[in-house]
Short mmCIF file of C-alpha atoms in Angstrom, two decimals:
data_model
loop_
_atom_site.label_atom_id
_atom_site.label_comp_id
_atom_site.label_asym_id
_atom_site.label_seq_id
_atom_site.Cartn_x
_atom_site.Cartn_y
_atom_site.Cartn_z
CA MET A 1 105.84 134.13 82.10
CA LEU A 2 108.99 132.17 82.24
CA VAL A 3 109.82 132.17 78.55
CA TRP A 4 110.16 135.71 77.21
CA SER A 5 110.89 135.31 73.51
CA ARG A 6 107.98 134.59 71.05
CA SER A 7 109.77 131.76 69.26
CA GLY A 8 110.79 130.17 72.55
CA ARG A 9 107.19 130.23 73.85
CA PHE A 10 106.12 128.78 70.51
CA ILE A 11 108.46 125.78 70.79
CA VAL A 12 107.40 125.10 74.42
CA TRP A 13 103.77 125.20 73.42
CA LEU A 14 104.33 122.87 70.57
CA LEU A 15 106.05 120.39 73.04
CA ALA A 16 103.02 120.70 75.35
CA ALA A 17 100.52 120.11 72.56
CA LEU A 18 102.44 117.09 71.43
CA LEU A 19 102.75 115.47 74.86
CA ILE A 20 99.11 116.25 75.81
CA GLY A 21 97.81 115.14 72.35
CA ILE A 22 99.74 111.85 72.29
CA ILE A 23 99.51 110.91 75.94
CA PHE A 24 96.00 112.09 76.99
CA ILE A 25 93.88 112.91 73.89
CA ALA A 26 94.81 110.11 71.47
CA PRO A 27 93.66 107.35 73.90
CA LEU A 28 90.29 108.80 74.32
CA ALA A 29 89.98 109.73 70.65
CA VAL A 30 90.84 106.24 69.36
CA ILE A 31 88.42 104.43 71.76
CA LEU A 32 85.61 106.71 70.51
CA ALA A 33 86.71 106.14 66.94
CA ALA A 34 86.91 102.32 67.50
CA SER A 35 83.55 102.10 69.14
CA LEU A 36 81.96 103.63 65.99
CA ALA A 37 84.09 101.69 63.44
CA GLN A 38 83.23 98.68 61.42
CA GLN A 39 86.88 97.73 60.68
CA TRP A 40 90.25 98.86 61.71
CA ASN A 41 93.00 97.24 59.66
CA GLY A 42 95.13 100.00 58.32
CA VAL A 43 96.09 103.39 59.84
CA PHE A 44 92.54 104.59 60.14
CA PRO A 45 89.29 102.85 60.92
CA THR A 46 86.85 102.26 58.06
CA GLY A 47 83.18 102.25 58.07
CA PHE A 48 80.64 103.93 60.42
CA THR A 49 78.39 101.88 62.49
CA LEU A 50 76.27 102.17 65.67
CA GLU A 51 75.98 98.46 65.82
CA HIS A 52 78.49 98.06 68.84
CA TYR A 53 76.30 100.58 70.88
CA ALA A 54 73.08 98.81 69.81
CA SER A 55 74.42 95.44 70.93
CA ALA A 56 75.62 97.00 74.16
CA ALA A 57 72.09 98.22 74.89
CA GLY A 58 70.59 94.86 75.47
CA GLY A 59 71.60 91.32 76.58
CA ALA A 60 74.73 90.66 78.61
CA SER A 61 76.20 94.22 78.14
CA GLY A 62 73.00 95.84 79.13
CA ASP A 63 72.97 93.63 82.40
CA ALA A 64 76.60 94.89 82.95
CA VAL A 65 75.57 98.48 82.74
CA PHE A 66 72.68 97.74 85.24
CA ALA A 67 74.97 95.81 87.64
CA SER A 68 77.73 98.67 87.59
CA LEU A 69 75.09 101.38 88.31
CA VAL A 70 73.43 99.53 91.04
CA THR A 71 76.78 98.51 92.61
CA GLY A 72 78.17 101.94 92.30
CA LEU A 73 75.02 103.60 93.82
CA VAL A 74 74.62 101.23 96.81
CA ALA A 75 78.41 101.03 97.65
CA SER A 76 78.80 104.92 97.34
CA LEU A 77 75.80 105.73 99.57
CA LEU A 78 77.06 103.10 102.16
CA ALA A 79 80.46 104.49 102.02
CA LEU A 80 79.06 108.03 102.24
CA LEU A 81 77.08 107.15 105.28
CA CYS A 82 80.01 105.28 106.99
CA GLY A 83 82.70 107.87 105.89
CA SER A 84 80.72 110.87 107.08
CA TRP A 85 79.69 109.10 110.32
CA ALA A 86 83.40 108.30 111.03
CA ALA A 87 84.46 111.74 110.23
CA LEU A 88 81.77 113.40 112.39
CA ALA A 89 82.35 110.99 115.20
CA LEU A 90 86.16 111.54 115.20
CA ARG A 91 85.59 115.23 116.00
CA ALA A 92 84.46 114.21 119.55
CA GLN A 93 87.77 112.40 120.10
CA GLY A 94 91.05 113.74 121.45
CA GLU A 95 93.77 114.88 119.11
CA ALA A 96 95.84 111.70 119.29
CA TRP A 97 92.88 109.23 119.12
CA SER A 98 91.36 111.12 116.27
CA ARG A 99 94.67 111.10 114.29
CA THR A 100 95.20 107.31 114.95
CA LEU A 101 91.63 106.27 114.02
CA GLY A 102 91.76 108.60 110.95
CA LEU A 103 94.83 106.77 109.77
CA LEU A 104 92.92 103.48 110.25
CA PHE A 105 90.04 104.70 108.18
CA PHE A 106 92.50 105.65 105.45
CA ILE A 107 94.26 102.38 105.24
CA PRO A 108 91.84 100.52 102.90
CA SER A 109 92.78 103.05 100.11
CA ALA A 110 96.51 101.88 100.41
CA VAL A 111 95.95 98.05 100.21
CA PRO A 112 95.87 96.54 96.76
CA SER A 113 92.36 95.90 95.53
CA VAL A 114 93.15 92.33 94.50
CA SER A 115 94.11 91.63 98.14
CA VAL A 116 90.88 93.25 99.48
CA GLY A 117 88.94 90.91 97.19
CA LEU A 118 91.03 87.95 98.34
CA GLY A 119 90.41 88.74 102.00
CA LEU A 120 86.64 89.11 101.56
CA LEU A 121 86.62 85.79 99.53
CA VAL A 122 88.53 83.97 102.49
CA ALA A 123 86.41 85.71 105.03
CA PHE A 124 82.92 85.29 103.64
CA SER A 125 83.21 81.82 102.14
CA GLN A 126 82.50 80.21 105.41
CA ARG A 127 79.64 80.12 107.90
CA PRO A 128 78.13 82.11 109.62
CA LEU A 129 78.84 84.83 107.02
CA LEU A 130 78.35 83.05 103.82
CA LEU A 131 78.29 85.76 101.09
CA ASN A 132 80.51 84.08 98.43
CA GLY A 133 78.54 84.01 95.12
CA THR A 134 76.19 86.84 96.13
CA THR A 135 75.71 90.35 94.86
CA ALA A 136 76.38 91.52 98.29
CA ILE A 137 80.06 90.51 98.27
CA VAL A 138 80.77 92.71 95.14
CA ILE A 139 79.02 95.68 96.80
CA LEU A 140 80.96 95.04 100.18
CA ALA A 141 84.22 94.96 98.06
CA HIS A 142 83.50 98.24 96.45
CA PHE A 143 82.37 99.71 99.82
CA VAL A 144 85.70 98.72 101.51
CA LEU A 145 87.73 100.28 98.63
CA ILE A 146 85.92 103.60 98.22
CA SER A 147 84.91 104.21 102.05
CA ALA A 148 88.48 105.78 102.66
CA PHE A 149 87.73 108.41 99.95
CA SER A 150 84.44 109.30 101.34
CA PHE A 151 85.97 109.62 104.80
CA GLY A 152 88.95 111.78 103.49
CA ASN A 153 86.59 114.15 101.51
CA VAL A 154 84.20 114.63 104.42
CA SER A 155 87.06 115.11 106.91
CA ALA A 156 88.60 117.68 104.62
CA GLY A 157 85.24 119.56 104.63
CA LEU A 158 84.77 119.34 108.36
CA ALA A 159 88.29 120.68 108.89
CA ARG A 160 87.50 123.80 106.98
CA LEU A 161 84.16 124.36 108.78
CA SER A 162 84.29 127.14 111.28
CA PRO A 163 82.96 126.00 114.62
CA ASP A 164 81.08 129.38 115.02
CA TYR A 165 78.04 128.23 113.15
CA GLU A 166 77.48 125.19 115.28
CA GLU A 167 78.27 127.01 118.50
CA VAL A 168 75.74 129.76 117.60
CA ALA A 169 73.12 127.24 116.77
CA SER A 170 73.71 125.49 120.14
CA SER A 171 73.54 128.70 122.16
CA LEU A 172 70.28 129.53 120.37
CA GLY A 173 68.97 126.33 121.87
CA ALA A 174 69.29 123.94 118.73
CA ARG A 175 69.13 120.38 119.88
CA PRO A 176 72.18 118.26 118.70
CA THR A 177 70.20 116.27 116.07
CA TYR A 178 68.51 119.45 114.69
CA ARG A 179 71.97 121.15 114.67
CA LEU A 180 73.47 118.29 112.75
CA VAL A 181 70.79 118.02 110.12
CA LYS A 182 70.05 121.72 109.72
CA VAL A 183 73.46 123.46 110.21
CA THR A 184 76.47 120.95 109.98
CA LEU A 185 75.37 118.73 107.05
CA PRO A 186 74.24 121.52 104.82
CA LEU A 187 77.41 123.43 105.46
CA ILE A 188 79.58 120.53 104.31
CA ALA A 189 77.14 119.53 101.50
CA PRO A 190 79.56 120.25 98.66
CA TYR A 191 82.14 117.89 100.34
CA LEU A 192 79.47 115.23 100.75
CA ILE A 193 78.46 115.52 97.09
CA ALA A 194 82.17 115.46 95.94
CA ALA A 195 82.72 112.35 97.97
CA PHE A 196 79.78 110.60 96.44
CA GLY A 197 80.79 111.52 92.98
CA LEU A 198 84.38 110.40 93.42
CA SER A 199 83.21 107.14 95.08
CA PHE A 200 80.71 106.39 92.31
CA ALA A 201 83.42 107.06 89.55
CA LEU A 202 85.98 104.70 91.24
CA SER A 203 83.26 102.03 91.74
CA MET A 204 82.32 102.24 88.13
CA GLY A 205 85.98 101.68 87.19
CA GLU A 206 86.89 99.01 89.85
CA LEU A 207 88.32 95.84 88.42
CA GLY A 208 90.79 94.25 90.85
CA ALA A 209 88.61 93.31 93.79
CA THR A 210 85.59 92.53 91.56
CA VAL A 211 87.21 89.90 89.46
CA MET A 212 88.18 88.11 92.73
CA VAL A 213 84.54 87.97 94.09
CA TYR A 214 81.99 88.44 91.36
CA PRO A 215 79.36 85.75 90.89
CA PRO A 216 78.23 84.75 87.34
CA GLY A 217 74.95 86.59 87.56
CA TRP A 218 76.46 90.00 88.58
CA VAL A 219 79.07 91.14 85.93
CA THR A 220 80.14 94.73 86.22
CA LEU A 221 81.11 96.90 83.26
CA PRO A 222 84.90 96.63 83.66
CA VAL A 223 84.68 92.77 84.03
CA ALA A 224 82.41 92.58 80.97
CA ILE A 225 84.78 94.78 78.97
CA PHE A 226 87.67 92.62 79.97
CA GLY A 227 85.67 89.53 78.88
CA LEU A 228 84.99 91.13 75.52
CA THR A 229 88.55 92.31 74.79
CA ASP A 230 90.01 88.97 76.07
CA ARG A 231 87.89 87.26 73.43
CA GLY A 232 89.13 89.57 70.81
CA ASP A 233 85.95 91.64 70.46
CA ILE A 234 87.84 94.88 70.93
CA PHE A 235 85.27 97.05 69.13
CA SER A 236 82.39 96.00 71.54
CA GLY A 237 84.86 96.52 74.31
CA ALA A 238 85.50 100.06 73.15
CA ALA A 239 81.72 100.78 72.85
CA LEU A 240 81.18 99.63 76.36
CA THR A 241 84.16 101.60 77.58
CA MET A 242 82.71 104.76 76.05
CA ILE A 243 79.40 103.96 77.87
CA LEU A 244 81.36 103.58 81.11
CA VAL A 245 83.19 106.94 80.49
CA ALA A 246 80.08 108.83 79.51
CA ALA A 247 78.07 107.51 82.50
CA THR A 248 80.97 108.53 84.87
CA LEU A 249 81.47 112.00 83.30
CA ALA A 250 77.79 112.60 83.17
CA LEU A 251 77.29 111.83 86.70
CA LEU A 252 80.42 113.98 87.90
CA ILE A 253 79.28 116.98 85.80
CA GLY A 254 75.65 116.59 86.95
CA LEU A 255 76.78 116.63 90.51
CA GLU A 256 78.84 119.62 90.00
CA ARG A 257 75.92 121.56 88.61
CA LEU A 258 73.73 120.98 91.71
CA PRO A 259 72.49 124.20 93.16
CA LEU A 260 74.73 123.95 96.26
CA GLY A 261 74.63 127.72 96.99
CA ALA A 262 70.99 127.52 97.64
CA VAL A 263 71.43 124.66 100.14
CA GLY A 264 74.17 126.67 101.99
CA ARG A 265 72.14 129.76 102.12
CA ARG A 266 69.00 128.20 103.36
CA ALA A 267 71.06 126.92 106.36
CA MET B 1 76.84 111.38 116.19
CA SER B 2 74.68 114.31 117.26
CA ASP B 3 76.41 115.39 120.43
CA LEU B 4 79.67 115.86 118.67
CA ALA B 5 80.56 119.43 118.93
CA VAL B 6 79.06 120.05 122.34
CA ARG B 7 81.60 120.33 125.09
CA ALA B 8 79.91 118.11 127.68
CA ALA B 9 79.53 119.67 131.27
CA PRO B 10 82.42 118.52 133.33
CA ALA B 11 80.20 116.72 135.83
CA ARG B 12 78.42 114.54 133.22
CA PRO B 13 80.04 111.30 132.02
CA ASN B 14 81.04 111.60 128.37
CA PHE B 15 79.88 108.99 126.02
CA ASN B 16 80.38 110.99 122.88
CA GLY B 17 83.43 108.82 121.96
CA LEU B 18 81.19 105.89 121.52
CA TRP B 19 79.69 107.41 118.40
CA VAL B 20 82.80 106.22 116.53
CA ALA B 21 81.95 102.60 117.25
CA PRO B 22 79.54 101.70 114.29
CA PRO B 23 81.97 102.78 111.49
CA LEU B 24 84.87 101.12 113.33
CA ILE B 25 82.87 97.94 113.53
CA ALA B 26 82.06 98.14 109.84
CA LEU B 27 85.72 98.70 109.10
CA GLY B 28 86.74 95.73 111.33
CA LEU B 29 84.27 93.35 109.87
CA THR B 30 84.82 94.18 106.16
CA PHE B 31 88.43 95.05 106.13
CA LEU B 32 90.62 94.16 109.31
CA TYR B 33 88.91 90.70 109.87
CA PRO B 34 89.65 89.60 106.15
CA LEU B 35 93.24 90.92 106.51
CA PHE B 36 93.69 88.82 109.68
CA LEU B 37 92.26 85.76 107.77
CA ILE B 38 94.70 86.39 104.91
CA ALA B 39 97.62 86.38 107.39
CA ARG B 40 96.13 83.20 108.99
CA ALA B 41 95.73 81.44 105.74
CA ALA B 42 99.24 82.18 104.89
CA LEU B 43 100.93 81.20 108.08
CA VAL B 44 98.65 78.50 109.61
CA GLY B 45 98.56 74.93 108.18
CA ASP B 46 95.39 72.64 107.67
CA ALA B 47 95.73 71.12 111.09
CA GLY B 48 95.99 74.49 112.86
CA GLU B 49 99.77 74.34 113.37
CA ILE B 50 102.04 77.35 112.48
CA ASP B 51 103.46 76.58 109.10
CA VAL B 52 106.17 79.08 108.35
CA GLY B 53 107.93 76.70 106.01
CA GLY B 54 104.98 76.72 103.49
CA PHE B 55 104.96 80.51 103.59
CA LEU B 56 108.65 80.72 103.04
CA SER B 57 108.62 78.17 100.19
CA VAL B 58 106.05 80.31 98.32
CA LEU B 59 108.39 83.37 98.83
CA HIS B 60 111.38 81.42 97.43
CA SER B 61 109.41 80.34 94.40
CA ARG B 62 110.65 81.58 91.03
CA ALA B 63 107.19 82.96 90.08
CA PHE B 64 106.98 85.13 93.20
CA LEU B 65 110.50 86.50 92.91
CA ASN B 66 109.97 87.35 89.28
CA ALA B 67 106.73 89.00 90.08
CA LEU B 68 108.47 91.04 92.91
CA ILE B 69 111.20 92.18 90.68
CA ASN B 70 108.73 92.98 87.83
CA THR B 71 106.54 94.90 90.32
CA GLY B 72 109.39 96.96 91.68
CA LEU B 73 111.08 97.81 88.23
CA ILE B 74 107.70 98.74 86.61
CA ALA B 75 106.70 100.91 89.60
CA LEU B 76 110.14 102.79 89.69
CA ALA B 77 110.18 103.24 85.91
CA ALA B 78 106.53 104.44 85.77
CA THR B 79 107.01 106.81 88.71
CA ALA B 80 110.07 108.33 87.15
CA GLY B 81 108.13 108.71 83.92
CA CYS B 82 105.23 110.22 85.79
CA LEU B 83 107.56 112.69 87.61
CA ALA B 84 109.31 113.73 84.36
CA LEU B 85 106.04 114.26 82.46
CA GLY B 86 104.35 115.77 85.48
CA VAL B 87 107.06 118.37 86.11
CA THR B 88 107.31 119.29 82.33
CA LEU B 89 103.62 119.76 82.02
CA ALA B 90 103.19 121.62 85.32
CA LEU B 91 106.00 124.05 84.35
CA ILE B 92 104.33 124.82 81.18
CA LEU B 93 100.76 125.11 82.50
CA ALA B 94 101.87 127.32 85.45
CA PHE B 95 104.64 129.38 83.95
CA VAL B 96 104.08 129.54 80.13
CA PRO B 97 100.26 129.40 80.08
CA PHE B 98 98.45 129.29 76.73
CA PRO B 99 94.90 130.04 75.88
CA GLY B 100 92.81 127.05 77.15
CA SER B 101 95.61 125.81 79.48
CA THR B 102 93.13 125.69 82.45
CA PHE B 103 90.77 123.65 80.41
CA VAL B 104 93.64 121.29 79.49
CA ALA B 105 94.62 120.96 83.28
CA ARG B 106 91.02 120.06 84.07
CA LEU B 107 90.82 117.56 81.27
CA ILE B 108 94.06 115.72 82.51
CA ASP B 109 92.49 115.85 85.92
CA THR B 110 89.42 113.87 84.77
CA PHE B 111 91.72 111.03 84.06
CA ILE B 112 91.81 110.33 87.84
CA ALA B 113 88.08 109.38 87.59
CA LEU B 114 88.50 107.12 84.59
CA PRO B 115 89.27 103.43 84.77
CA THR B 116 92.93 102.55 84.23
CA PHE B 117 92.34 99.83 81.75
CA LEU B 118 90.68 102.28 79.32
CA VAL B 119 94.31 103.45 78.36
CA THR B 120 95.53 99.95 77.67
CA LEU B 121 92.53 99.26 75.47
CA ALA B 122 93.33 102.48 73.55
CA PHE B 123 97.05 101.47 73.24
CA THR B 124 95.78 98.34 71.49
CA PHE B 125 94.39 100.47 68.78
CA LEU B 126 97.39 102.93 68.80
CA TYR B 127 100.36 100.46 69.30
CA GLY B 128 99.07 97.05 68.99
CA SER B 129 100.32 94.75 66.22
CA ALA B 130 97.19 95.68 64.06
CA GLY B 131 97.25 99.31 65.47
CA MET B 132 97.77 102.69 63.90
CA LEU B 133 101.48 103.03 64.37
CA ASN B 134 102.27 99.62 62.96
CA GLY B 135 99.71 100.18 60.27
CA ALA B 136 101.45 103.34 59.23
CA LEU B 137 104.90 101.96 59.47
CA THR B 138 104.09 98.70 57.42
CA GLN B 139 102.39 100.78 54.72
CA SER B 140 104.99 103.56 54.25
CA PHE B 141 107.94 101.18 54.48
CA SER B 142 106.15 98.26 52.86
CA LEU B 143 107.10 95.80 55.57
CA SER B 144 105.70 92.39 55.83
CA GLU B 145 105.67 92.25 59.72
CA PRO B 146 104.52 94.89 62.14
CA PRO B 147 107.76 96.45 63.54
CA VAL B 148 106.61 97.80 66.86
CA HIS B 149 106.21 95.38 69.71
CA PHE B 150 106.74 97.21 72.90
CA LEU B 151 103.04 97.16 74.01
CA TYR B 152 103.12 93.47 74.93
CA SER B 153 106.20 93.88 77.27
CA ALA B 154 106.91 95.79 80.43
CA TRP B 155 107.33 98.95 78.52
CA GLY B 156 103.63 98.72 77.36
CA VAL B 157 102.57 98.62 81.14
CA ILE B 158 104.98 101.50 82.06
CA LEU B 159 103.68 103.79 79.42
CA ALA B 160 100.09 103.02 80.27
CA GLU B 161 100.93 103.71 83.90
CA VAL B 162 102.60 106.86 83.10
CA THR B 163 99.41 108.11 81.20
CA VAL B 164 97.10 107.08 84.07
CA TYR B 165 99.07 108.26 87.10
CA THR B 166 100.75 111.57 85.85
CA PRO B 167 97.66 113.37 87.03
CA PHE B 168 98.43 112.41 90.50
CA VAL B 169 101.86 114.23 90.23
CA LEU B 170 100.56 117.10 88.19
CA ARG B 171 97.79 118.11 90.81
CA PRO B 172 100.11 118.72 93.84
CA LEU B 173 102.79 120.28 91.57
CA LEU B 174 100.36 122.80 90.17
CA ALA B 175 99.33 123.73 93.70
CA ALA B 176 102.92 124.18 94.71
CA PHE B 177 103.72 126.16 91.64
CA SER B 178 100.68 128.51 92.23
CA LEU B 179 102.52 129.45 95.52
CA VAL B 180 105.74 130.57 93.96
CA ASP B 181 106.15 134.26 93.77
CA GLN B 182 105.90 135.35 90.23
CA SER B 183 107.82 138.50 90.92
CA GLN B 184 110.83 136.26 92.01
CA ILE B 185 110.92 134.82 88.60
CA GLU B 186 110.50 138.18 86.91
CA VAL B 187 113.49 139.61 88.88
CA ALA B 188 115.61 136.56 88.19
CA GLY B 189 114.71 137.01 84.49
CA LEU B 190 115.46 140.67 84.46
CA LEU B 191 118.82 139.98 86.10
CA GLY B 192 119.56 137.76 83.03
CA ALA B 193 118.98 134.33 84.48
CA LYS B 194 118.15 131.91 81.61
CA PRO B 195 114.72 129.91 82.01
CA TRP B 196 116.45 126.86 82.80
CA ARG B 197 118.45 128.32 85.63
CA ILE B 198 115.31 129.99 87.15
CA VAL B 199 113.53 126.55 86.94
CA ARG B 200 116.50 124.79 88.64
CA ASN B 201 117.23 127.43 91.37
CA VAL B 202 113.95 129.07 91.98
CA ILE B 203 110.99 126.81 91.05
CA LEU B 204 112.04 123.27 91.55
CA PRO B 205 113.29 123.71 95.22
CA ALA B 206 109.98 125.17 96.10
CA ALA B 207 108.09 122.20 94.45
CA LEU B 208 110.32 119.51 95.89
CA PRO B 209 107.87 118.40 98.62
CA ALA B 210 105.03 118.20 96.26
CA ALA B 211 107.07 116.27 93.86
CA ILE B 212 108.03 113.85 96.62
CA ALA B 213 104.32 113.39 97.79
CA GLY B 214 102.92 112.93 94.27
CA GLY B 215 105.83 110.60 93.49
CA SER B 216 105.33 108.36 96.48
CA LEU B 217 101.70 108.26 95.83
CA CYS B 218 102.43 107.16 92.19
CA LEU B 219 104.84 104.57 93.63
CA LEU B 220 102.10 103.14 95.76
CA LEU B 221 99.43 103.12 93.06
CA THR B 222 101.72 101.54 90.49
CA VAL B 223 102.69 98.73 92.93
CA ASN B 224 98.98 98.10 93.53
CA GLU B 225 98.04 98.46 89.78
CA PHE B 226 96.01 95.52 88.36
CA GLY B 227 93.80 96.49 85.43
CA ILE B 228 96.53 97.70 83.14
CA VAL B 229 98.73 94.52 83.61
CA LEU B 230 95.59 92.28 83.24
CA PHE B 231 94.39 93.96 80.08
CA ILE B 232 97.88 93.91 78.39
CA GLY B 233 98.05 90.19 79.21
CA ALA B 234 101.65 89.77 78.17
CA LYS B 235 103.00 86.33 79.25
CA GLY B 236 106.28 87.62 80.66
CA VAL B 237 104.80 90.61 82.56
CA ILE B 238 103.37 89.25 85.92
CA THR B 239 103.22 91.64 88.92
CA LEU B 240 102.25 90.78 92.47
CA PRO B 241 98.58 91.62 92.17
CA LEU B 242 98.33 89.62 88.93
CA LEU B 243 100.05 86.62 90.54
CA ILE B 244 97.61 86.76 93.53
CA TYR B 245 94.72 86.74 90.97
CA ASP B 246 96.38 83.75 89.07
CA LYS B 247 96.98 81.79 92.18
CA ALA B 248 93.54 82.32 93.70
CA ILE B 249 91.18 82.31 90.80
CA GLN B 250 93.05 80.26 88.10
CA GLU B 251 94.84 77.64 90.39
CA SER B 252 92.58 77.80 93.43
CA ASP B 253 95.89 77.86 95.58
CA TYR B 254 94.61 80.04 98.36
CA GLN B 255 97.53 79.56 100.75
CA ALA B 256 99.98 80.78 98.12
CA ALA B 257 97.67 83.64 97.20
CA CYS B 258 97.44 84.68 100.71
CA ALA B 259 101.26 84.46 101.34
CA ILE B 260 101.85 86.64 98.27
CA ALA B 261 99.15 89.04 99.30
CA MET B 262 100.81 89.52 102.67
CA VAL B 263 104.09 90.66 101.00
CA ASN B 264 102.12 93.00 98.66
CA ILE B 265 100.09 94.42 101.49
CA ALA B 266 103.19 94.92 103.54
CA LEU B 267 104.96 96.70 100.57
CA SER B 268 101.80 98.89 100.01
CA LEU B 269 101.58 99.95 103.68
CA GLY B 270 105.28 100.85 103.65
CA LEU B 271 104.79 103.00 100.71
CA PHE B 272 101.64 104.44 102.24
CA SER B 273 103.63 105.60 105.32
CA LEU B 274 106.28 107.15 103.01
CA TYR B 275 103.32 109.16 101.28
CA ARG B 276 101.87 110.18 104.56
CA PHE B 277 105.16 111.27 105.88
CA ALA B 278 105.89 113.21 102.57
CA ALA B 279 102.30 114.65 102.53
CA ARG B 280 102.64 115.85 106.16
CA ARG B 281 106.10 117.56 105.47
CA LEU B 282 104.31 119.23 102.56
CA GLY B 283 101.52 120.54 104.67
CA GLY B 284 103.73 121.62 107.54
#
C-alpha cells in the first residue's frame, strides 16, 4: 500500500474511478444506450426500442454478420495452422536461423493494415493469380494480418514446454507423428486456443485491409458499420457494433471456459 | 513437422529444416511478394524503366507532407497520453488497490480485443455536435451553438487513440510493478518518504524498460491506425494510412498509393525494430 492515510487513499480512488469511468466505461455504455434508443437529441437518449437490433438480424446487416463470422473462422483456422506449423518447424532450426525466421514471421503484424490490403490488391489483380473481387482475397488479407499473432502465441507456448515429456515419449518408442498429436499438441493446447481466440477477435474488428480489398458481395461487420455511420444512421451502427462486441466477447469467454485441464491430463 | 524434437543420428542426413518451407512459402506468397510489388509499382514506370522522379514528386506533394506531419504529431501525442494515463492507472491498480481492481484491470484488457472504431463511434454520442456534453452545455447555459468541437480535429483522434492503446502500456507496466519488492516501498514509507518520492525513486526506475516497450508499441500502432481516423472523417485530419486509402480507392492512383505505402511501411518497420530492441532489453 503506497498511500497510508485514509483520505489520501480515497482521493486516489476517486481519481481512478473518474479516469476509468470517463475513458473506458462511458464509451461502451453510450454505444449500448444508443443501440437501444429511439432518439438522442438532448443530454440523454429518449425512447426504448429493439428496432435497430431487429433490422440488424436480416438483410444487409445479417449478411455482414455472416461474412464476418465466416471470414474470422476460416482466416483464424488458416493462421493457426500456418502459425503453429511455423513455430513447431522453427524448433528444428539452429539458434540463429530460428531467430531470423521468427522475426520474419512477426513482421506482418508491424506493417500497416492498409498497406497489406494495397499489396494484395496489386499482387492479385493480375493473372495467373486473379483473386480481386472474390471472397478469398478478404480471407487472405485477414490471414496475413493475424498469422503473426498465432505464431507468437504458439511460440510462447512451445518456449515454456519442458522437452522432458517429448523425450520420454520418444524413448518409450512413440513415433514422431504420434508424439506430436498425443503429447506436444495437447500440452500446448491452451496456447493454441488463446491464439485462435485472439485471431478471431482481431479478424472481427479488422477494417484497414478489408476496405481495400472487399468485393460488393462480401461486406464484413466493420465495413457495414462504417457504411451505416457514414450515411448518418449512427443508431443502427451502434446496434451492429454491439453485436460485434457481443460476438467477440462470447467467443473469448467461451474459449476460456473450455475444459483444458482434462485435455492436458489425458496426455 | 513431426521429426522436430528428435536429434537425428549423426550419420543420417538431416532434412528437419525443410519442415519450415510450407509456412515460409505461404508468407512469401501472401506478404513478401505483395510488398515487393508495392515497391515495384512505386519505383518502376509503365514502360519498365526505373522512375525515381515520379516517386520523389509524390513525396514532395503537399498532401503527403501534411499527412506525414499529422501522422507523426498524432502518434507522438497519443503515445504521450497513453504513457501518462497508463502509468497513473498502473500505479493505482498495483500499489493502491481497491475492491474489484483486478476486475477493472481485466476489463481494460478486453479493450485490446475490441475494434478501434468503437471508441470513435462512442465519442460521437459523447462529444459530437449533438452529443451528451454539448447537449448538457447548451441546455445549462442556453447557448444557441454547440460549444465543443474538438472531436472533429486531431484532438479527437488523439483522445480516441489514448483510450484504445492505453491497455498496451498498462499490461507491461502492471507486470513490471508486480516484480517491485513491496517491502522496499514499506521501508521507504517508514523512513518518511512521501508517496511521490517513492514513486519517483523506487517504482519508476524499475518500470522504465516496460514503459519504453509499451510506449514504442503504442507509437507503432498509432502510426498504423486507420479505423479511428476514417470514422472521425475530419477534413483536416489525414494520416498516411488514410491518404493511401484515398489515393488507391477514391482516386485509383496506385503509383502514388504505393509510393506513400513504402514510406509508411519503412516508418513502421523502424518503429518495430525499436519495439523489439526495447522488448529484448526488458526481457534480458
